[in-house]
Structure formats: C-alpha cells, structure tokens
Amino acid sequence: MEVTITTENFETLKNGDLPLVVDFWATWCGPCRMIGPIIAELAKEYDGRIVVGKCDVEENDDIAMEFGIRNIPTILFFKNGEVVDKMVGAAAKAKIQEKFEALL
C-alpha cells in the first residue's frame, strides 16, 4: 500500500522500523505518470516489508528541497533513517525492483 508523504508524517516514516521508498513526483510530470503504476504494484508486492510513499513536490517542497530534488521522478531509498540509494528518471519495473530488493 502506498502512503502519501507529507511534512507531518515524513520524519516518522523515515525513522520507522521498515525501510522507506519515496517517489517524488508531480501531477504535470509525464515520466512520473509512467512509473506511478509500477510504484503502486511494488508497494503491494512489498507490503509489510517496505513502506512506499509518494511525495508531491508541489505540495511538499520543503521535503524536496531538503534532499535536493531537482528532477522528477526521483525515488529515494531510506534505511535506518538515512538515504542509501537514489534513482532519477523513469525506469523499467525490473530496475526499480532491484533497488527494492537491495533494501531488504
């Protein structure tokens, strides 16, 4: 299941017991819309093992600025509250899934 990342819940999710994957996106972004369904699929597949969040950069620009997000889609991978990996741009499901597996 995907969660919506906001300024209010980000710190709690980032420092939670499970690894966190955050998809930084915007409604007007074509490549973001391309990977959206892939992220949703992976969120279901890894439910209970990885928390998957979507962060709208327009609504939560403070979080995007904190991590220097300049291009979207950008996916950040967190473990123990720290960024351990990053992907910029659209990618195939297999490539994104490799990053999910590396978090476990």
A tleap script that builds the chain and sets N, CA, C and O, in Angstrom:
source leaprc.protein.ff14SB
mol = sequence {
  NMET GLU VAL THR ILE THR THR GLU ASN PHE
  GLU THR LEU LYS ASN GLY ASP LEU PRO LEU
  VAL VAL ASP PHE TRP ALA THR TRP CYS GLY
  PRO CYS ARG MET ILE GLY PRO ILE ILE ALA
  GLU LEU ALA LYS GLU TYR ASP GLY ARG ILE
  VAL VAL GLY LYS CYS ASP VAL GLU GLU ASN
  ASP ASP ILE ALA MET GLU PHE GLY ILE ARG
  ASN ILE PRO THR ILE LEU PHE PHE LYS ASN
  GLY GLU VAL VAL ASP LYS MET VAL GLY ALA
  ALA ALA LYS ALA LYS ILE GLN GLU LYS PHE
  GLU ALA LEU CLEU
}
set mol.1.N position { 0.837 -1.188 0.000 }
set mol.1.CA position { 0.000 0.000 0.000 }
set mol.1.C position { 0.881 1.250 0.000 }
set mol.1.O position { 1.871 1.330 0.727 }
set mol.2.N position { 0.507 2.207 -0.817 }
set mol.2.CA position { 1.238 3.464 -0.869 }
set mol.2.C position { 0.702 4.420 0.189 }
set mol.2.O position { -0.492 4.428 0.485 }
set mol.3.N position { 1.586 5.216 0.747 }
set mol.3.CA position { 1.171 6.266 1.670 }
set mol.3.C position { 1.542 7.612 1.051 }
set mol.3.O position { 2.502 7.721 0.288 }
set mol.4.N position { 0.769 8.620 1.396 }
set mol.4.CA position { 1.075 9.961 0.932 }
set mol.4.C position { 2.050 10.582 1.923 }
set mol.4.O position { 1.765 10.676 3.117 }
set mol.5.N position { 3.190 10.998 1.419 }
set mol.5.CA position { 4.211 11.614 2.263 }
set mol.5.C position { 3.903 13.099 2.399 }
set mol.5.O position { 3.711 13.802 1.407 }
set mol.6.N position { 3.860 13.559 3.634 }
set mol.6.CA position { 3.641 14.979 3.922 }
set mol.6.C position { 4.697 15.442 4.911 }
set mol.6.O position { 5.423 14.634 5.490 }
set mol.7.N position { 4.770 16.735 5.094 }
set mol.7.CA position { 5.690 17.289 6.078 }
set mol.7.C position { 5.387 16.720 7.462 }
set mol.7.O position { 6.291 16.518 8.272 }
set mol.8.N position { 4.106 16.465 7.723 }
set mol.8.CA position { 3.678 15.999 9.043 }
set mol.8.C position { 4.092 14.554 9.336 }
set mol.8.O position { 4.409 14.234 10.481 }
set mol.9.N position { 4.096 13.680 8.331 }
set mol.9.CA position { 4.370 12.265 8.615 }
set mol.9.C position { 5.745 11.784 8.149 }
set mol.9.O position { 6.126 10.651 8.441 }
set mol.10.N position { 6.489 12.615 7.437 }
set mol.10.CA position { 7.739 12.168 6.829 }
set mol.10.C position { 8.766 11.676 7.845 }
set mol.10.O position { 9.314 10.587 7.675 }
set mol.11.N position { 9.038 12.437 8.880 }
set mol.11.CA position { 10.063 12.048 9.855 }
set mol.11.C position { 9.720 10.718 10.521 }
set mol.11.O position { 10.593 9.874 10.724 }
set mol.12.N position { 8.443 10.535 10.860 }
set mol.12.CA position { 8.003 9.291 11.499 }
set mol.12.C position { 8.228 8.104 10.569 }
set mol.12.O position { 8.740 7.067 10.991 }
set mol.13.N position { 7.845 8.258 9.305 }
set mol.13.CA position { 8.015 7.173 8.338 }
set mol.13.C position { 9.492 6.908 8.051 }
set mol.13.O position { 9.915 5.756 7.953 }
set mol.14.N position { 10.266 7.972 7.920 }
set mol.14.CA position { 11.696 7.843 7.604 }
set mol.14.C position { 12.437 7.095 8.716 }
set mol.14.O position { 13.364 6.332 8.445 }
set mol.15.N position { 12.031 7.315 9.941 }
set mol.15.CA position { 12.710 6.704 11.085 }
set mol.15.C position { 11.973 5.488 11.634 }
set mol.15.O position { 12.238 5.053 12.754 }
set mol.16.N position { 11.047 4.936 10.846 }
set mol.16.CA position { 10.276 3.769 11.277 }
set mol.16.C position { 11.097 2.491 11.240 }
set mol.16.O position { 12.278 2.503 10.893 }
set mol.17.N position { 10.453 1.392 11.603 }
set mol.17.CA position { 11.122 0.089 11.648 }
set mol.17.C position { 11.398 -0.488 10.256 }
set mol.17.O position { 12.338 -1.263 10.077 }
set mol.18.N position { 10.582 -0.112 9.282 }
set mol.18.CA position { 10.734 -0.659 7.928 }
set mol.18.C position { 11.480 0.317 7.023 }
set mol.18.O position { 11.416 1.528 7.234 }
set mol.19.N position { 12.187 -0.199 6.018 }
set mol.19.CA position { 12.796 0.691 5.029 }
set mol.19.C position { 11.696 1.517 4.346 }
set mol.19.O position { 10.541 1.097 4.283 }
set mol.20.N position { 12.067 2.678 3.844 }
set mol.20.CA position { 11.120 3.585 3.201 }
set mol.20.C position { 11.595 3.911 1.795 }
set mol.20.O position { 12.766 4.222 1.582 }
set mol.21.N position { 10.677 3.839 0.839 }
set mol.21.CA position { 10.934 4.260 -0.536 }
set mol.21.C position { 10.012 5.444 -0.808 }
set mol.21.O position { 8.800 5.345 -0.615 }
set mol.22.N position { 10.581 6.562 -1.256 }
set mol.22.CA position { 9.773 7.756 -1.528 }
set mol.22.C position { 9.902 8.125 -3.000 }
set mol.22.O position { 10.998 8.355 -3.511 }
set mol.23.N position { 8.748 8.175 -3.667 }
set mol.23.CA position { 8.664 8.589 -5.067 }
set mol.23.C position { 8.292 10.076 -5.073 }
set mol.23.O position { 7.173 10.437 -4.710 }
set mol.24.N position { 9.224 10.930 -5.484 }
set mol.24.CA position { 8.964 12.360 -5.609 }
set mol.24.C position { 8.406 12.599 -7.005 }
set mol.24.O position { 9.027 12.228 -8.001 }
set mol.25.N position { 7.230 13.222 -7.074 }
set mol.25.CA position { 6.526 13.353 -8.342 }
set mol.25.C position { 5.688 14.629 -8.357 }
set mol.25.O position { 5.632 15.352 -7.363 }
set mol.26.N position { 5.039 14.903 -9.489 }
set mol.26.CA position { 4.070 15.996 -9.629 }
set mol.26.C position { 3.026 15.564 -10.656 }
set mol.26.O position { 3.296 14.741 -11.531 }
set mol.27.N position { 1.842 16.129 -10.533 }
set mol.27.CA position { 0.732 15.738 -11.416 }
set mol.27.C position { 1.010 16.046 -12.879 }
set mol.27.O position { 0.528 15.334 -13.760 }
set mol.28.N position { 1.768 17.081 -13.149 }
set mol.28.CA position { 2.041 17.502 -14.526 }
set mol.28.C position { 3.205 16.756 -15.174 }
set mol.28.O position { 3.503 16.997 -16.343 }
set mol.29.N position { 3.859 15.872 -14.458 }
set mol.29.CA position { 5.080 15.195 -14.922 }
set mol.29.C position { 4.739 13.895 -15.664 }
set mol.29.O position { 4.239 12.945 -15.063 }
set mol.30.N position { 5.012 13.864 -16.967 }
set mol.30.CA position { 4.734 12.679 -17.780 }
set mol.30.C position { 5.471 11.427 -17.319 }
set mol.30.O position { 4.836 10.393 -17.108 }
set mol.31.N position { 6.799 11.490 -17.155 }
set mol.31.CA position { 7.521 10.307 -16.679 }
set mol.31.C position { 7.038 9.834 -15.298 }
set mol.31.O position { 7.068 8.640 -14.999 }
set mol.32.N position { 6.598 10.774 -14.469 }
set mol.32.CA position { 6.059 10.398 -13.148 }
set mol.32.C position { 4.809 9.539 -13.316 }
set mol.32.O position { 4.615 8.554 -12.605 }
set mol.33.N position { 3.969 9.930 -14.267 }
set mol.33.CA position { 2.744 9.158 -14.526 }
set mol.33.C position { 3.083 7.782 -15.108 }
set mol.33.O position { 2.336 6.824 -14.912 }
set mol.34.N position { 4.216 7.685 -15.828 }
set mol.34.CA position { 4.635 6.393 -16.386 }
set mol.34.C position { 5.044 5.413 -15.287 }
set mol.34.O position { 4.680 4.238 -15.341 }
set mol.35.N position { 5.797 5.886 -14.289 }
set mol.35.CA position { 6.260 4.959 -13.254 }
set mol.35.C position { 5.278 4.818 -12.099 }
set mol.35.O position { 5.438 3.930 -11.262 }
set mol.36.N position { 4.269 5.672 -12.040 }
set mol.36.CA position { 3.281 5.601 -10.961 }
set mol.36.C position { 2.679 4.218 -10.779 }
set mol.36.O position { 2.657 3.710 -9.657 }
set mol.37.N position { 2.184 3.583 -11.855 }
set mol.37.CA position { 1.621 2.237 -11.709 }
set mol.37.C position { 2.648 1.195 -11.264 }
set mol.37.O position { 2.305 0.252 -10.551 }
set mol.38.N position { 3.899 1.360 -11.681 }
set mol.38.CA position { 4.956 0.437 -11.262 }
set mol.38.C position { 5.187 0.563 -9.762 }
set mol.38.O position { 5.302 -0.439 -9.056 }
set mol.39.N position { 5.252 1.793 -9.285 }
set mol.39.CA position { 5.452 2.038 -7.852 }
set mol.39.C position { 4.283 1.450 -7.066 }
set mol.39.O position { 4.484 0.843 -6.014 }
set mol.40.N position { 3.059 1.630 -7.574 }
set mol.40.CA position { 1.869 1.088 -6.893 }
set mol.40.C position { 1.934 -0.443 -6.816 }
set mol.40.O position { 1.611 -1.030 -5.784 }
set mol.41.N position { 2.353 -1.084 -7.913 }
set mol.41.CA position { 2.496 -2.555 -7.931 }
set mol.41.C position { 3.515 -3.019 -6.903 }
set mol.41.O position { 3.263 -3.952 -6.142 }
set mol.42.N position { 4.670 -2.358 -6.888 }
set mol.42.CA position { 5.727 -2.738 -5.960 }
set mol.42.C position { 5.299 -2.488 -4.509 }
set mol.42.O position { 5.671 -3.241 -3.609 }
set mol.43.N position { 4.531 -1.446 -4.294 }
set mol.43.CA position { 4.035 -1.162 -2.937 }
set mol.43.C position { 3.190 -2.329 -2.437 }
set mol.43.O position { 3.278 -2.708 -1.269 }
set mol.44.N position { 2.370 -2.900 -3.321 }
set mol.44.CA position { 1.548 -4.057 -2.938 }
set mol.44.C position { 2.423 -5.292 -2.712 }
set mol.44.O position { 2.244 -6.021 -1.736 }
set mol.45.N position { 3.370 -5.515 -3.626 }
set mol.45.CA position { 4.228 -6.697 -3.539 }
set mol.45.C position { 5.094 -6.699 -2.278 }
set mol.45.O position { 5.368 -7.759 -1.715 }
set mol.46.N position { 5.520 -5.529 -1.838 }
set mol.46.CA position { 6.432 -5.426 -0.690 }
set mol.46.C position { 5.721 -4.948 0.579 }
set mol.46.O position { 6.370 -4.568 1.554 }
set mol.47.N position { 4.396 -4.970 0.561 }
set mol.47.CA position { 3.618 -4.539 1.720 }
set mol.47.C position { 4.030 -5.344 2.952 }
set mol.47.O position { 4.117 -6.570 2.900 }
set mol.48.N position { 4.280 -4.650 4.050 }
set mol.48.CA position { 4.698 -5.307 5.280 }
set mol.48.C position { 6.204 -5.459 5.412 }
set mol.48.O position { 6.713 -5.789 6.483 }
set mol.49.N position { 6.924 -5.210 4.298 }
set mol.49.CA position { 8.389 -5.319 4.327 }
set mol.49.C position { 9.071 -3.982 4.044 }
set mol.49.O position { 10.146 -3.696 4.571 }
set mol.50.N position { 8.425 -3.163 3.197 }
set mol.50.CA position { 8.936 -1.837 2.835 }
set mol.50.C position { 7.740 -0.878 2.806 }
set mol.50.O position { 6.680 -1.218 2.282 }
set mol.51.N position { 7.917 0.315 3.367 }
set mol.51.CA position { 6.896 1.356 3.263 }
set mol.51.C position { 7.179 2.132 1.983 }
set mol.51.O position { 8.306 2.566 1.746 }
set mol.52.N position { 6.146 2.303 1.160 }
set mol.52.CA position { 6.297 3.025 -0.101 }
set mol.52.C position { 5.436 4.280 -0.036 }
set mol.52.O position { 4.230 4.212 0.200 }
set mol.53.N position { 6.075 5.424 -0.250 }
set mol.53.CA position { 5.370 6.692 -0.175 }
set mol.53.C position { 5.501 7.500 -1.441 }
set mol.53.O position { 6.476 7.371 -2.181 }
set mol.54.N position { 4.503 8.341 -1.684 }
set mol.54.CA position { 4.507 9.261 -2.814 }
set mol.54.C position { 4.527 10.671 -2.233 }
set mol.54.O position { 3.706 11.013 -1.383 }
set mol.55.N position { 5.474 11.485 -2.698 }
set mol.55.CA position { 5.607 12.853 -2.204 }
set mol.55.C position { 5.433 13.820 -3.370 }
set mol.55.O position { 6.286 13.896 -4.255 }
set mol.56.N position { 4.337 14.550 -3.366 }
set mol.56.CA position { 4.072 15.553 -4.393 }
set mol.56.C position { 4.980 16.751 -4.113 }
set mol.56.O position { 4.844 17.403 -3.078 }
set mol.57.N position { 5.904 17.041 -5.028 }
set mol.57.CA position { 6.879 18.104 -4.802 }
set mol.57.C position { 6.243 19.489 -4.770 }
set mol.57.O position { 6.819 20.425 -4.215 }
set mol.58.N position { 5.068 19.622 -5.357 }
set mol.58.CA position { 4.377 20.911 -5.338 }
set mol.58.C position { 3.772 21.182 -3.959 }
set mol.58.O position { 3.756 22.321 -3.492 }
set mol.59.N position { 3.282 20.138 -3.323 }
set mol.59.CA position { 2.631 20.288 -2.021 }
set mol.59.C position { 3.617 20.195 -0.861 }
set mol.59.O position { 3.338 20.698 0.227 }
set mol.60.N position { 4.755 19.565 -1.077 }
set mol.60.CA position { 5.742 19.345 -0.015 }
set mol.60.C position { 7.131 19.761 -0.484 }
set mol.60.O position { 8.081 18.981 -0.421 }
set mol.61.N position { 7.236 20.994 -0.953 }
set mol.61.CA position { 8.513 21.458 -1.491 }
set mol.61.C position { 9.613 21.510 -0.437 }
set mol.61.O position { 10.794 21.487 -0.783 }
set mol.62.N position { 9.246 21.580 0.845 }
set mol.62.CA position { 10.256 21.592 1.903 }
set mol.62.C position { 11.021 20.265 1.943 }
set mol.62.O position { 12.237 20.252 2.134 }
set mol.63.N position { 10.305 19.149 1.761 }
set mol.63.CA position { 10.961 17.838 1.767 }
set mol.63.C position { 11.837 17.711 0.516 }
set mol.63.O position { 12.975 17.248 0.592 }
set mol.64.N position { 11.299 18.126 -0.628 }
set mol.64.CA position { 12.068 18.067 -1.875 }
set mol.64.C position { 13.343 18.903 -1.760 }
set mol.64.O position { 14.404 18.476 -2.218 }
set mol.65.N position { 13.252 20.071 -1.163 }
set mol.65.CA position { 14.423 20.939 -1.007 }
set mol.65.C position { 15.437 20.316 -0.055 }
set mol.65.O position { 16.643 20.399 -0.290 }
set mol.66.N position { 14.956 19.689 1.021 }
set mol.66.CA position { 15.848 19.063 1.997 }
set mol.66.C position { 16.773 18.037 1.347 }
set mol.66.O position { 17.928 17.890 1.746 }
set mol.67.N position { 16.256 17.327 0.340 }
set mol.67.CA position { 17.028 16.275 -0.307 }
set mol.67.C position { 17.545 16.676 -1.698 }
set mol.67.O position { 18.032 15.834 -2.453 }
set mol.68.N position { 17.434 17.964 -2.022 }
set mol.68.CA position { 17.988 18.462 -3.274 }
set mol.68.C position { 17.344 17.879 -4.508 }
set mol.68.O position { 18.014 17.657 -5.517 }
set mol.69.N position { 16.035 17.625 -4.439 }
set mol.69.CA position { 15.325 17.064 -5.591 }
set mol.69.C position { 15.170 18.159 -6.639 }
set mol.69.O position { 14.462 19.142 -6.422 }
set mol.70.N position { 15.839 17.982 -7.781 }
set mol.70.CA position { 15.786 18.967 -8.858 }
set mol.70.C position { 15.067 18.417 -10.088 }
set mol.70.O position { 14.531 19.183 -10.890 }
set mol.71.N position { 15.054 17.119 -10.236 }
set mol.71.CA position { 14.392 16.466 -11.369 }
set mol.71.C position { 13.429 15.423 -10.836 }
set mol.71.O position { 13.698 14.756 -9.837 }
set mol.72.N position { 12.299 15.296 -11.520 }
set mol.72.CA position { 11.339 14.264 -11.132 }
set mol.72.C position { 11.009 13.435 -12.359 }
set mol.72.O position { 11.052 13.949 -13.476 }
set mol.73.N position { 10.682 12.172 -12.177 }
set mol.73.CA position { 10.597 11.496 -10.889 }
set mol.73.C position { 11.988 11.206 -10.303 }
set mol.73.O position { 12.938 10.886 -11.018 }
set mol.74.N position { 12.064 11.329 -8.999 }
set mol.74.CA position { 13.234 10.887 -8.244 }
set mol.74.C position { 12.718 9.956 -7.162 }
set mol.74.O position { 11.738 10.267 -6.486 }
set mol.75.N position { 13.371 8.824 -6.998 }
set mol.75.CA position { 12.998 7.875 -5.953 }
set mol.75.C position { 14.170 7.778 -4.983 }
set mol.75.O position { 15.299 7.486 -5.377 }
set mol.76.N position { 13.877 8.032 -3.695 }
set mol.76.CA position { 14.890 7.891 -2.658 }
set mol.76.C position { 14.597 6.640 -1.844 }
set mol.76.O position { 13.440 6.322 -1.568 }
set mol.77.N position { 15.642 5.941 -1.467 }
set mol.77.CA position { 15.539 4.701 -0.700 }
set mol.77.C position { 16.184 4.935 0.664 }
set mol.77.O position { 17.375 5.234 0.750 }
set mol.78.N position { 15.392 4.796 1.730 }
set mol.78.CA position { 15.857 5.050 3.089 }
set mol.78.C position { 15.941 3.756 3.882 }
set mol.78.O position { 15.080 2.883 3.776 }
set mol.79.N position { 16.994 3.653 4.676 }
set mol.79.CA position { 17.120 2.558 5.628 }
set mol.79.C position { 17.702 3.160 6.899 }
set mol.79.O position { 18.689 3.895 6.852 }
set mol.80.N position { 17.088 2.846 8.031 }
set mol.80.CA position { 17.520 3.397 9.320 }
set mol.80.C position { 17.575 4.922 9.293 }
set mol.80.O position { 18.458 5.530 9.899 }
set mol.81.N position { 16.624 5.536 8.584 }
set mol.81.CA position { 16.523 6.994 8.555 }
set mol.81.C position { 17.485 7.699 7.617 }
set mol.81.O position { 17.479 8.928 7.536 }
set mol.82.N position { 18.323 6.933 6.900 }
set mol.82.CA position { 19.322 7.521 6.008 }
set mol.82.C position { 19.066 7.135 4.554 }
set mol.82.O position { 18.599 6.031 4.273 }
set mol.83.N position { 19.372 8.051 3.626 }
set mol.83.CA position { 19.268 7.738 2.200 }
set mol.83.C position { 20.395 6.774 1.851 }
set mol.83.O position { 21.571 7.075 2.059 }
set mol.84.N position { 20.019 5.601 1.315 }
set mol.84.CA position { 21.017 4.609 0.940 }
set mol.84.C position { 21.111 4.411 -0.577 }
set mol.84.O position { 22.054 3.793 -1.070 }
set mol.85.N position { 20.120 4.945 -1.316 }
set mol.85.CA position { 20.146 4.831 -2.773 }
set mol.85.C position { 19.200 5.864 -3.367 }
set mol.85.O position { 18.352 6.430 -2.677 }
set mol.86.N position { 19.369 6.094 -4.667 }
set mol.86.CA position { 18.583 7.127 -5.355 }
set mol.86.C position { 18.461 6.747 -6.822 }
set mol.86.O position { 19.402 6.230 -7.422 }
set mol.87.N position { 17.283 7.011 -7.395 }
set mol.87.CA position { 17.063 6.842 -8.836 }
set mol.87.C position { 16.441 8.125 -9.360 }
set mol.87.O position { 15.524 8.669 -8.745 }
set mol.88.N position { 16.932 8.608 -10.485 }
set mol.88.CA position { 16.365 9.796 -11.109 }
set mol.88.C position { 15.881 9.408 -12.496 }
set mol.88.O position { 16.611 8.793 -13.273 }
set mol.89.N position { 14.632 9.778 -12.800 }
set mol.89.CA position { 14.064 9.475 -14.105 }
set mol.89.C position { 13.265 8.188 -14.099 }
set mol.89.O position { 13.290 7.423 -13.135 }
set mol.90.N position { 12.560 7.965 -15.187 }
set mol.90.CA position { 11.746 6.768 -15.321 }
set mol.90.C position { 12.645 5.560 -15.576 }
set mol.90.O position { 13.711 5.676 -16.180 }
set mol.91.N position { 12.193 4.403 -15.106 }
set mol.91.CA position { 12.947 3.165 -15.299 }
set mol.91.C position { 11.975 2.004 -15.392 }
set mol.91.O position { 10.810 2.118 -15.012 }
set mol.92.N position { 12.468 0.891 -15.899 }
set mol.92.CA position { 11.650 -0.322 -16.008 }
set mol.92.C position { 11.401 -0.893 -14.610 }
set mol.92.O position { 12.160 -0.642 -13.673 }
set mol.93.N position { 10.327 -1.661 -14.495 }
set mol.93.CA position { 9.977 -2.261 -13.208 }
set mol.93.C position { 11.129 -3.099 -12.651 }
set mol.93.O position { 11.419 -3.032 -11.456 }
set mol.94.N position { 11.782 -3.882 -13.497 }
set mol.94.CA position { 12.865 -4.757 -13.032 }
set mol.94.C position { 13.986 -3.954 -12.381 }
set mol.94.O position { 14.543 -4.378 -11.368 }
set mol.95.N position { 14.314 -2.815 -12.944 }
set mol.95.CA position { 15.387 -1.966 -12.404 }
set mol.95.C position { 14.980 -1.393 -11.042 }
set mol.95.O position { 15.780 -1.369 -10.106 }
set mol.96.N position { 13.742 -0.936 -10.942 }
set mol.96.CA position { 13.260 -0.389 -9.666 }
set mol.96.C position { 13.177 -1.499 -8.624 }
set mol.96.O position { 13.516 -1.299 -7.458 }
set mol.97.N position { 12.724 -2.671 -9.061 }
set mol.97.CA position { 12.581 -3.795 -8.141 }
set mol.97.C position { 13.938 -4.231 -7.575 }
set mol.97.O position { 14.017 -4.656 -6.423 }
set mol.98.N position { 14.994 -4.130 -8.370 }
set mol.98.CA position { 16.340 -4.438 -7.873 }
set mol.98.C position { 16.681 -3.569 -6.671 }
set mol.98.O position { 17.271 -4.036 -5.697 }
set mol.99.N position { 16.303 -2.303 -6.752 }
set mol.99.CA position { 16.580 -1.363 -5.661 }
set mol.99.C position { 15.761 -1.725 -4.424 }
set mol.99.O position { 16.246 -1.612 -3.298 }
set mol.100.N position { 14.508 -2.166 -4.638 }
set mol.100.CA position { 13.669 -2.593 -3.513 }
set mol.100.C position { 14.338 -3.789 -2.816 }
set mol.100.O position { 14.442 -3.826 -1.590 }
set mol.101.N position { 14.789 -4.765 -3.619 }
set mol.101.CA position { 15.412 -5.981 -3.069 }
set mol.101.C position { 16.663 -5.630 -2.267 }
set mol.101.O position { 16.939 -6.252 -1.241 }
set mol.102.N position { 17.414 -4.642 -2.728 }
set mol.102.CA position { 18.648 -4.250 -2.049 }
set mol.102.C position { 18.372 -3.670 -0.652 }
set mol.102.O position { 19.244 -3.689 0.217 }
set mol.103.N position { 17.159 -3.159 -0.449 }
set mol.103.CA position { 16.790 -2.584 0.857 }
set mol.103.C position { 16.538 -3.651 1.907 }
set mol.103.O position { 16.656 -3.391 3.104 }
set mol.104.N position { 16.188 -4.857 1.458 }
set mol.104.CA position { 15.791 -5.899 2.422 }
set mol.104.C position { 16.983 -6.596 3.049 }
set mol.104.O position { 16.810 -7.492 3.875 }
savepdb mol mol.pdb
quit
